[in-house]
XYZ file of C-alpha atoms in Angstrom:
662
model
C 14.156 2.857 97.905
C 10.867 4.531 96.967
C 9.094 4.321 93.619
C 10.582 7.554 92.288
C 14.136 6.504 92.965
C 13.475 3.078 91.439
C 12.253 4.636 88.218
C 15.244 6.985 88.014
C 17.614 4.085 88.606
C 15.939 2.031 85.846
C 16.127 4.960 83.420
C 19.783 5.452 84.198
C 20.591 1.801 83.533
C 18.872 1.722 80.039
C 21.175 2.562 77.070
C 20.306 5.771 75.251
C 18.294 5.189 71.987
C 19.947 6.587 68.893
C 18.092 8.531 66.207
C 18.641 5.710 63.745
C 17.157 3.214 66.128
C 14.151 5.457 66.710
C 13.592 5.805 62.972
C 13.821 2.062 62.508
C 11.352 1.588 65.356
C 8.912 4.047 63.788
C 9.261 2.454 60.352
C 8.706 -0.988 61.780
C 5.640 0.226 63.620
C 4.262 1.776 60.441
C 4.898 -1.428 58.485
C 3.290 -3.450 61.230
C 0.098 -1.444 60.834
C -0.422 -3.119 57.496
C 0.600 -6.599 58.654
C -2.305 -9.075 58.575
C -3.269 -10.881 61.731
C -2.214 -14.435 62.503
C -4.696 -17.220 62.333
C -5.631 -16.734 65.970
C -6.483 -13.075 65.369
C -3.521 -11.518 67.230
C -1.339 -9.023 65.386
C 2.335 -9.760 64.906
C 4.643 -7.906 67.324
C 6.551 -4.898 65.958
C 10.058 -5.713 64.948
C 11.546 -3.327 67.568
C 9.755 -4.995 70.471
C 11.675 -7.450 72.627
C 10.169 -10.571 74.075
C 8.573 -9.885 77.421
C 8.663 -6.079 77.019
C 5.778 -3.807 75.992
C 6.158 -1.742 72.863
C 6.408 2.021 73.045
C 2.926 2.436 71.657
C 1.267 0.117 74.139
C -0.667 1.587 77.074
C 0.364 0.499 80.601
C -1.511 -2.481 81.861
C -4.652 -1.507 83.680
C -4.535 2.040 82.267
C -7.699 3.602 80.814
C -5.724 5.918 78.578
C -5.329 4.999 74.914
C -1.996 3.880 73.608
C 0.258 6.585 72.226
C 0.900 6.108 68.508
C 4.445 5.456 67.432
C 4.209 8.195 64.758
C 1.968 11.152 64.187
C 0.016 11.408 60.926
C 2.292 14.205 59.779
C 5.411 12.142 60.512
C 3.953 9.162 58.654
C 3.241 11.203 55.563
C 6.711 12.752 55.498
C 8.545 9.534 56.231
C 10.451 7.903 53.389
C 8.871 4.615 52.273
C 10.719 1.618 53.595
C 11.083 -1.398 51.333
C 10.264 -4.750 52.896
C 13.887 -5.806 52.549
C 14.920 -2.941 54.866
C 12.665 -4.115 57.692
C 14.190 -6.945 59.682
C 11.850 -9.780 60.582
C 11.893 -10.891 64.232
C 14.185 -13.806 64.664
C 11.664 -15.842 66.605
C 8.584 -15.052 64.459
C 6.950 -18.128 62.991
C 6.290 -18.084 59.250
C 2.683 -18.814 58.246
C 2.252 -22.275 56.865
C -0.204 -24.006 54.625
C -1.282 -27.409 55.822
C -1.185 -28.824 52.304
C 2.224 -27.518 51.307
C 4.216 -26.115 54.257
C 7.244 -25.301 52.082
C 5.401 -23.532 49.286
C 6.332 -19.822 49.319
C 3.368 -18.947 47.091
C 0.879 -20.143 49.710
C 2.829 -18.307 52.415
C 2.628 -15.033 50.492
C -0.928 -14.400 51.649
C 0.366 -14.007 55.219
C 3.157 -11.575 54.362
C 2.797 -7.779 54.476
C 1.838 -5.910 51.348
C 4.787 -5.323 49.049
C 5.921 -1.772 48.644
C 5.025 -1.586 44.933
C 5.952 1.441 42.851
C 7.213 4.179 45.172
C 5.724 2.313 48.153
C 2.126 3.007 47.130
C 0.909 -0.392 48.284
C 1.947 0.324 51.882
C 0.629 3.859 51.865
C -2.727 2.867 50.310
C -3.444 -0.681 51.470
C -7.160 -0.585 50.666
C -6.530 0.679 47.156
C -3.827 -1.951 46.681
C -6.198 -4.710 47.727
C -8.948 -3.336 45.461
C -6.526 -3.254 42.539
C -5.475 -6.818 43.303
C -9.060 -8.050 43.359
C -9.877 -6.151 40.179
C -6.837 -7.594 38.415
C -7.860 -11.110 39.382
C -11.405 -10.547 38.131
C -10.118 -9.157 34.818
C -7.761 -12.118 34.441
C -10.633 -14.546 34.873
C -12.836 -12.575 32.486
C -10.090 -12.546 29.827
C -9.694 -16.325 29.918
C -13.447 -16.861 29.975
C -13.951 -14.633 26.933
C -11.106 -16.345 25.055
C -12.794 -19.696 25.575
C -16.434 -18.839 24.884
C -16.110 -16.180 22.174
C -17.432 -17.523 18.833
C -15.111 -17.609 15.832
C -17.743 -15.974 13.617
C -18.931 -12.399 13.918
C -22.492 -13.291 12.916
C -22.731 -15.617 15.946
C -21.400 -13.118 18.450
C -24.234 -12.115 20.779
C -24.436 -11.088 24.417
C -25.890 -14.488 25.296
C -22.879 -16.254 23.782
C -20.762 -14.951 26.678
C -23.192 -16.198 29.341
C -21.835 -19.717 29.207
C -19.838 -21.882 31.575
C -17.033 -23.725 29.762
C -16.078 -27.077 31.233
C -12.502 -26.461 30.092
C -12.079 -23.638 32.610
C -13.118 -25.976 35.429
C -10.667 -28.633 34.239
C -7.864 -26.046 34.144
C -8.648 -25.056 37.741
C -8.426 -28.693 38.856
C -5.074 -29.140 37.103
C -3.568 -25.990 38.592
C -4.766 -26.817 42.098
C -3.223 -30.280 41.897
C 0.269 -29.116 40.938
C 3.070 -27.940 43.256
C 4.283 -24.364 43.114
C 6.949 -24.441 40.403
C 5.105 -26.852 38.124
C 1.928 -24.822 38.587
C 3.534 -21.602 37.397
C 5.165 -23.223 34.365
C 1.925 -24.958 33.447
C -0.009 -21.722 33.882
C 2.296 -19.873 31.479
C 2.058 -22.622 28.842
C -1.712 -23.036 29.117
C -2.260 -19.282 29.161
C -0.216 -18.793 26.000
C -2.104 -21.671 24.363
C -5.453 -20.092 25.205
C -4.120 -16.839 23.737
C -3.063 -18.602 20.531
C -6.501 -20.147 20.196
C -8.008 -16.676 20.624
C -5.792 -15.410 17.798
C -6.919 -18.331 15.654
C -10.528 -17.402 16.362
C -9.799 -13.866 15.201
C -8.322 -15.267 11.967
C -11.444 -17.374 11.559
C -13.582 -14.260 11.954
C -11.690 -12.544 9.158
C -11.816 -15.569 6.868
C -15.525 -16.123 7.479
C -16.088 -12.474 6.578
C -14.137 -12.789 3.318
C -14.079 -16.467 2.311
C -17.045 -17.824 4.313
C -14.809 -20.517 5.835
C -12.347 -20.842 8.725
C -8.624 -20.241 8.469
C -6.765 -23.298 7.192
C -3.694 -23.921 9.348
C -2.091 -25.968 6.577
C -2.673 -23.968 3.392
C -3.722 -20.401 4.200
C -0.527 -18.786 5.481
C 0.343 -17.559 1.998
C -2.942 -15.637 1.929
C -1.758 -13.353 4.740
C 0.724 -11.816 2.303
C -2.109 -11.347 -0.185
C -4.136 -9.664 2.552
C -1.273 -7.230 3.156
C -1.108 -6.464 -0.572
C -4.861 -5.889 -0.670
C -4.612 -3.506 2.296
C -1.860 -1.542 0.561
C -3.792 -1.325 -2.705
C -7.004 -0.316 -0.954
C -5.729 2.042 1.758
C -2.182 2.934 0.692
C 1.265 2.062 1.994
C 0.678 3.831 5.311
C -2.522 1.871 5.817
C -0.657 -1.384 5.199
C 2.125 -0.494 7.656
C -0.341 0.552 10.348
C -2.338 -2.630 9.842
C 0.758 -4.845 10.141
C 1.997 -3.014 13.247
C -1.462 -3.244 14.781
C -1.667 -6.972 14.130
C 1.786 -7.623 15.643
C 1.056 -5.531 18.741
C -2.318 -7.200 19.184
C -0.787 -10.663 18.820
C 1.871 -9.999 21.445
C -0.650 -8.380 23.775
C -3.028 -11.336 23.545
C -0.304 -13.927 24.158
C 1.278 -12.035 27.053
C -2.056 -11.043 28.543
C -3.490 -14.556 28.519
C -0.297 -16.064 29.989
C -0.173 -13.473 32.790
C -3.886 -13.915 33.423
C -3.470 -17.672 33.873
C -0.512 -17.170 36.248
C -2.504 -14.612 38.231
C -5.439 -16.965 38.705
C -3.122 -19.844 39.604
C -1.500 -17.741 42.359
C -4.866 -16.580 43.695
C -6.133 -20.158 43.877
C -2.942 -21.252 45.630
C -3.219 -18.507 48.262
C -6.851 -19.408 48.922
C -6.707 -23.123 48.279
C -9.638 -24.233 50.492
C -11.964 -21.661 48.951
C -10.707 -22.446 45.438
C -11.265 -26.178 45.927
C -14.804 -25.662 47.185
C -15.631 -23.232 44.365
C -14.261 -25.602 41.726
C -16.333 -28.474 43.118
C -19.475 -26.343 43.146
C -18.912 -25.173 39.559
C -18.212 -28.732 38.447
C -21.441 -30.028 39.936
C -23.352 -27.057 38.505
C -21.909 -27.690 35.036
C -22.885 -31.371 35.122
C -26.440 -30.529 36.183
C -26.858 -27.776 33.585
C -25.401 -29.965 30.846
C -27.618 -32.905 31.784
C -30.754 -30.751 31.919
C -29.752 -28.674 28.832
C -30.254 -25.421 30.727
C -30.324 -22.440 28.365
C -30.017 -18.675 28.753
C -31.567 -16.680 25.954
C -31.510 -19.706 23.658
C -27.833 -20.439 24.390
C -26.811 -23.571 26.301
C -25.301 -22.551 29.637
C -22.977 -25.538 30.148
C -20.711 -25.733 27.116
C -17.782 -27.742 25.867
C -17.517 -25.615 22.744
C -13.861 -24.772 23.308
C -12.904 -28.450 23.161
C -15.038 -28.893 20.056
C -13.342 -25.891 18.464
C -9.899 -27.386 19.113
C -11.056 -30.802 17.924
C -12.334 -29.314 14.665
C -9.019 -27.550 14.087
C -7.147 -30.818 14.542
C -9.523 -32.506 12.091
C -9.014 -29.726 9.515
C -5.251 -30.106 9.785
C -5.441 -33.882 9.472
C -7.781 -33.676 6.480
C -5.567 -31.052 4.860
C -2.465 -33.175 5.188
C -4.273 -36.194 3.736
C -5.871 -34.231 0.910
C -2.648 -34.180 -1.115
C -2.747 -37.939 -1.740
C -6.419 -37.826 -2.719
C -5.840 -35.001 -5.175
C -2.847 -36.665 -6.835
C -5.080 -39.584 -7.782
C -7.693 -37.243 -9.250
C -5.004 -35.419 -11.194
C -4.280 -38.414 -13.422
C -7.877 -38.856 -14.623
C -8.449 -36.945 -17.884
C -10.988 -38.100 -20.489
C -9.286 -36.118 -23.282
C -5.640 -36.830 -22.491
C -5.283 -39.322 -25.354
C -7.522 -37.542 -27.861
C -5.608 -36.567 -31.037
C -5.295 -32.780 -31.504
C -7.177 -32.830 -34.810
C -10.227 -34.233 -32.998
C -10.326 -31.603 -30.263
C -12.856 -28.724 -30.321
C -13.683 -29.245 -33.986
C -17.071 -27.563 -33.522
C -15.370 -24.228 -32.825
C -12.721 -24.198 -35.554
C -12.407 -20.764 -37.114
C -14.123 -19.036 -34.182
C -12.634 -16.513 -31.764
C -13.401 -17.952 -28.328
C -13.159 -15.603 -25.355
C -13.382 -16.972 -21.797
C -14.028 -13.962 -19.602
C -14.238 -13.880 -15.809
C -16.096 -11.078 -14.045
C -14.691 -10.667 -10.545
C -17.175 -11.428 -7.711
C -20.113 -11.727 -10.101
C -22.262 -13.957 -7.902
C -25.852 -15.062 -7.763
C -26.597 -12.513 -5.054
C -26.319 -9.729 -7.650
C -29.344 -11.165 -9.462
C -31.355 -12.534 -6.523
C -30.987 -9.904 -3.801
C -34.124 -7.713 -3.829
C -32.074 -4.563 -3.194
C -29.847 -5.200 -6.223
C -31.991 -7.248 -8.613
C -34.065 -4.377 -10.096
C -30.994 -2.403 -11.186
C -29.182 -5.521 -12.390
C -32.256 -6.532 -14.407
C -32.094 -3.193 -16.205
C -28.385 -3.716 -16.987
C -28.905 -7.261 -18.300
C -31.978 -6.252 -20.301
C -30.029 -3.405 -21.896
C -27.166 -5.805 -22.595
C -29.545 -8.289 -24.243
C -30.935 -5.560 -26.469
C -27.441 -4.382 -27.341
C -26.305 -7.877 -28.340
C -29.439 -8.680 -30.331
C -29.023 -5.442 -32.247
C -25.550 -6.667 -33.243
C -26.876 -10.103 -34.262
C -25.862 -12.063 -31.161
C -27.812 -14.559 -29.073
C -27.060 -15.870 -25.587
C -27.948 -18.573 -23.096
C -27.291 -18.639 -19.364
C -27.209 -20.967 -16.354
C -25.418 -21.373 -13.016
C -22.067 -22.801 -11.952
C -21.090 -23.706 -8.414
C -17.723 -22.212 -7.439
C -15.266 -23.931 -5.063
C -14.757 -20.643 -3.197
C -16.740 -17.657 -2.055
C -15.753 -14.139 -1.025
C -12.242 -14.363 -2.502
C -9.775 -16.817 -4.016
C -10.397 -16.046 -7.690
C -7.365 -18.035 -8.857
C -8.843 -21.175 -7.306
C -12.055 -20.680 -9.271
C -10.183 -19.938 -12.516
C -8.087 -23.080 -12.205
C -11.150 -25.170 -11.318
C -13.025 -23.948 -14.387
C -10.075 -24.517 -16.732
C -8.572 -27.728 -15.309
C -11.762 -29.653 -14.653
C -10.641 -30.393 -11.077
C -12.050 -29.104 -7.798
C -9.334 -26.666 -6.651
C -10.478 -25.758 -3.151
C -7.200 -24.783 -1.467
C -3.756 -23.410 -2.149
C -2.052 -26.794 -1.981
C -4.251 -28.131 -4.792
C -3.593 -24.993 -6.806
C 0.180 -25.391 -6.484
C -0.037 -29.078 -7.302
C -2.126 -28.645 -10.447
C -0.184 -25.658 -11.779
C 3.090 -27.581 -11.519
C 1.669 -30.694 -13.170
C 1.119 -31.749 -16.783
C -2.660 -31.718 -16.398
C -4.196 -30.112 -19.514
C -6.584 -27.189 -19.173
C -9.379 -25.994 -21.387
C -7.113 -23.230 -22.681
C -4.127 -25.519 -23.206
C -6.301 -27.872 -25.283
C -7.017 -24.947 -27.612
C -3.263 -24.405 -27.833
C -2.664 -28.111 -28.392
C -4.808 -28.112 -31.542
C -2.541 -25.539 -33.219
C -5.673 -23.898 -34.653
C -5.741 -20.924 -32.257
C -3.396 -18.291 -30.966
C -3.892 -18.280 -27.185
C -3.527 -15.054 -25.190
C -4.232 -13.874 -21.669
C -5.512 -10.459 -20.563
C -4.805 -10.343 -16.837
C -4.837 -6.723 -15.569
C -4.890 -7.886 -11.952
C -1.409 -9.419 -12.264
C 1.305 -6.992 -11.194
C 4.119 -9.412 -10.360
C 5.644 -12.377 -12.081
C 3.060 -15.055 -12.793
C 4.831 -18.347 -13.551
C 1.503 -20.211 -13.469
C 0.591 -18.477 -16.726
C 2.625 -21.038 -18.674
C 0.581 -23.849 -17.186
C -2.653 -22.461 -18.662
C -1.306 -22.783 -22.198
C -1.175 -19.110 -23.185
C 1.109 -18.018 -26.008
C 1.235 -14.430 -24.765
C 0.177 -12.796 -21.497
C -0.682 -9.113 -21.077
C -0.566 -8.063 -17.422
C -1.218 -4.624 -15.954
C 2.127 -3.273 -17.189
C 1.607 -4.350 -20.818
C -1.822 -2.919 -21.561
C -0.662 0.666 -22.190
C -2.571 2.083 -19.237
C -1.287 5.320 -17.674
C -4.281 6.140 -15.532
C -4.833 5.704 -11.778
C -5.623 2.602 -9.758
C -9.203 2.275 -8.644
C -8.569 0.942 -5.151
C -7.320 -2.631 -5.758
C -8.033 -2.520 -9.491
C -4.946 -1.627 -11.565
C -6.802 -1.192 -14.905
C -10.505 -0.428 -15.478
C -12.374 -3.156 -17.372
C -13.320 -0.953 -20.306
C -9.670 -0.064 -20.894
C -8.579 -3.730 -20.595
C -11.058 -4.753 -23.288
C -10.040 -1.867 -25.532
C -6.380 -2.874 -25.136
C -7.259 -6.447 -26.109
C -8.817 -5.093 -29.276
C -5.745 -3.025 -30.123
C -3.105 -5.588 -29.143
C -4.673 -8.761 -30.534
C -8.275 -8.890 -31.615
C -8.275 -5.983 -34.041
C -5.250 -7.124 -36.041
C -5.823 -8.005 -39.682
C -4.932 -11.335 -41.274
C -4.505 -12.999 -37.904
C -5.226 -16.559 -36.776
C -8.328 -17.314 -34.713
C -7.838 -16.294 -31.088
C -8.629 -18.064 -27.864
C -8.367 -15.546 -25.028
C -8.619 -15.808 -21.273
C -9.726 -12.391 -20.015
C -9.896 -11.678 -16.292
C -11.755 -8.435 -15.564
C -10.898 -6.775 -12.246
C -13.016 -3.649 -11.726
C -15.580 -5.461 -9.568
C -12.909 -6.574 -7.102
C -13.448 -5.845 -3.418
C -13.623 -3.115 -1.983
C -15.645 -1.712 -4.960
C -14.760 1.857 -4.201
C -14.006 4.016 -6.020
C -15.209 2.490 -9.301
C -14.979 3.655 -12.890
C -17.895 4.193 -15.236
C -18.142 3.683 -18.956
C -17.155 6.531 -21.233
C -17.156 6.859 -25.034
C -14.678 4.272 -26.362
C -12.907 6.769 -28.581
C -12.033 8.885 -25.510
C -10.131 6.200 -23.597
C -6.704 7.218 -24.917
C -3.929 6.096 -22.560
C -6.226 6.042 -19.543
C -5.364 9.415 -18.038
C -9.003 10.418 -18.483
C -9.752 8.165 -15.494
C -7.903 10.514 -13.121
C -10.914 12.798 -12.947
C -13.321 9.852 -12.713
C -11.436 8.512 -9.706
C -11.554 11.906 -7.963
C -15.312 11.903 -8.345
C -15.583 8.405 -6.841
C -16.277 7.334 -3.286
C -13.761 6.714 -0.508
C -13.573 3.021 0.540
C -13.100 3.899 4.225
C -16.410 5.752 4.138
C -18.241 3.141 2.101
C -17.292 0.277 4.403
C -18.845 1.955 7.410
C -22.246 0.846 6.101
C -23.185 -2.605 4.788
C -25.922 -0.992 2.706
C -23.435 1.271 0.939
C -21.106 -1.671 0.371
C -23.885 -3.593 -1.400
C -24.750 -0.543 -3.462
C -21.164 -0.029 -4.619
C -20.796 -3.752 -5.334
C -23.862 -3.687 -7.553
C -22.557 -0.643 -9.425
C -19.226 -2.371 -9.995
C -20.898 -5.457 -11.482
C -23.054 -3.250 -13.678
C -19.945 -1.483 -14.947
C -18.219 -4.774 -15.819
C -21.275 -6.208 -17.618
C -21.848 -2.958 -19.522
C -18.200 -2.796 -20.580
C -18.318 -6.367 -21.874
C -21.591 -6.156 -23.803
C -20.627 -2.792 -25.304
C -17.322 -4.263 -26.438
C -19.071 -7.192 -28.160
C -21.509 -4.813 -29.823
C -18.668 -2.585 -30.992
C -16.010 -5.137 -31.994
C -17.729 -8.526 -32.213
C -18.229 -10.303 -35.552
C -19.798 -13.452 -36.950
C -16.926 -15.583 -35.558
C -17.045 -14.214 -31.997
C -17.939 -16.653 -29.228
C -17.967 -15.191 -25.734
C -18.216 -17.281 -22.560
C -18.415 -15.048 -19.502
C -19.031 -15.976 -15.881
C -18.480 -14.936 -12.300
C -15.620 -16.519 -10.415
C -17.259 -16.519 -6.978
C -19.818 -14.847 -4.754
C -18.796 -11.599 -2.985
C -17.951 -11.364 0.711
C -20.607 -12.086 3.377
C -21.107 -8.357 3.923
C -22.865 -8.418 0.548
C -24.337 -11.928 0.547
C -25.619 -11.740 4.114
C -23.696 -14.858 5.064
C -25.451 -17.240 2.713
C -23.734 -20.549 1.966
C -24.793 -20.336 -1.697
C -21.771 -20.435 -4.026
C -23.546 -20.164 -7.377
C -22.356 -17.786 -10.080
C -23.940 -16.919 -13.448
C -22.460 -18.200 -16.700
C -23.453 -17.077 -20.204
C -22.450 -18.161 -23.720
C -22.834 -15.493 -26.410
C -22.449 -16.271 -30.116
C -23.285 -14.744 -33.492
C -23.435 -18.111 -35.258
C -26.636 -19.935 -34.148
C -24.938 -23.302 -34.659
C -22.725 -22.594 -31.655
C -25.697 -22.355 -29.298
C -27.476 -25.245 -30.992
C -24.754 -27.569 -29.756
C -25.776 -26.853 -26.146
C -29.523 -26.844 -26.724
C -29.890 -30.008 -24.626
C -28.342 -28.352 -21.599
C -31.586 -26.603 -20.645
C -30.023 -23.168 -20.270
C -32.089 -19.956 -20.203
C -32.245 -17.652 -23.246
C -30.626 -14.268 -22.564
C -28.037 -12.913 -20.145
C -29.987 -13.686 -16.970
C -30.347 -17.324 -15.923
C -33.703 -18.332 -14.524
C -33.926 -19.384 -10.887
C -34.702 -22.897 -12.103
C -31.833 -22.998 -14.581
C -29.394 -25.931 -14.163
C -26.570 -25.668 -11.631
C -23.315 -27.357 -12.657
C -20.164 -27.780 -10.616
C -17.486 -25.475 -11.993
C -15.106 -28.429 -12.294
C -17.569 -30.230 -14.604
C -17.729 -27.497 -17.230
C -14.445 -28.250 -19.041
C -15.324 -31.810 -20.063
C -18.922 -30.950 -20.869
C -17.891 -28.033 -23.070
C -15.235 -30.040 -24.892
C -17.671 -32.906 -25.443
C -20.311 -30.579 -26.897
C -17.853 -28.974 -29.332
C -15.934 -32.109 -30.260
C -17.985 -32.390 -33.451
């Protein structure tokens, strides 16, 4: 039989190939084009090929002609994508193994063909798929690196702060490399979520440093988040509050999910390339030790850092100190030098006087010391001095050190009145539910004064008011005001003082009054703000509608730190002018005014200073009142000298009561 007959006989004996079989062969050949080579460099055989037989696309042995492709380019483009599950693996093909974990499917995945992905795009665009994979891995590593090295204060955030190598990232790599597949994935999810939570905590710290000049307290500060939402609503409206809350929730979920997925991604990459990952981790570990030992720096920032561990350690310490602070404070709560003093021996030096304790919101030392604000504030205080002297009043001033800065007015108020250092919400709740006497309640205890509170910033129930010993409290709904809010401020200061005159101070044949007055117009965000108008034009407050329209928009003001400081200074000027004009207009020979700031403004205004000093001034018509504090060394006038004494705000109560006990 010749060659031609042999070929015809062989063709006749082979079974005819169906269309479905041909399609499967073509699909398998297309999938095999993307299949990575084995370790020895040889490509895996197409699934349609039989052992010992050449594939359809292979050229005859010894032939110089190129192999014929299984599919044309046009056929490949028009072919339906085939999912990996539809392509049968050869029964005798050996699965790739990892010498360290031969049963770990994660390690084996690097030897498998690219997954089809959405609509099979991975198989159609293998280079793009690999580029996306590499880019995703790089972004995952960058996300975790940023979460670990990013400072928790905006004023410390520089480009150099991100050029650091955290030892914690190296330790995480060692842990993940040492674990088997399932444990590695679970650990990666947990650690990733934890890193995300710490990043969220850093963001909270950033906000608290910008407003309170301190980090977020994991024990006591959760209640302040509700206050922050209220402030957002008052400053930017209900829609602004809703958008802010939605944004925070979305950001929180995105950070937690993103960090967890990033950690899982890196864990899988390290598992697929274990030898390379082990070598890289060792190199980075040695490099970190050398840089740390030699204190290598980049742009003034230490390259090898363990700052993330220190950050976590500090948070644990804050929590531990916070939990232990309750016992310390309870002991302080029982110490009161005047607790056993008979009522008829209390505050005898002020009997018959009207004593007004007035807080000016955010009136801090920066308003008088900052060179951009001091000239204008000097003019306001000089005019106030002249106004008071013309009415027969004298004044003396000094400094108090507040327990808070940026915000937390109620903590400062309770510190000043209770004589205890109220530095957190837990202390505030403890003292306001105790029997500890305050400066105002001692006035009430004597029976010689009617005690009232003017609190325009209060818009909800205020059960703590009873603790401060006030016979009657006038909040924002009881001052007769029908005008507009000025951002956060429910009632302008001038109107609050005028209402006090009408409701209490101006009544005839009344008892002496002790009043706690909390002015609110200089509350953050200081835009828009009111300005003083003739007192006889105040009416029911509707005149302020036009004044508000002429004011500035807070969203525009807060785009510039310079404008923020300018508006802050104007707000303080308005509050001081309103107060001194009121004393000039309504004060008499029995009026004693003690006014002070509650705390410094936010760091945007102070420039991040740690100074917590606020001015305090005592104004009186009767010279004997000021004579009783002549030994204190205070400065004459409304402006305290730079060298004037600085007293802790918690020390004022006892010192004041001692001075006026005779």
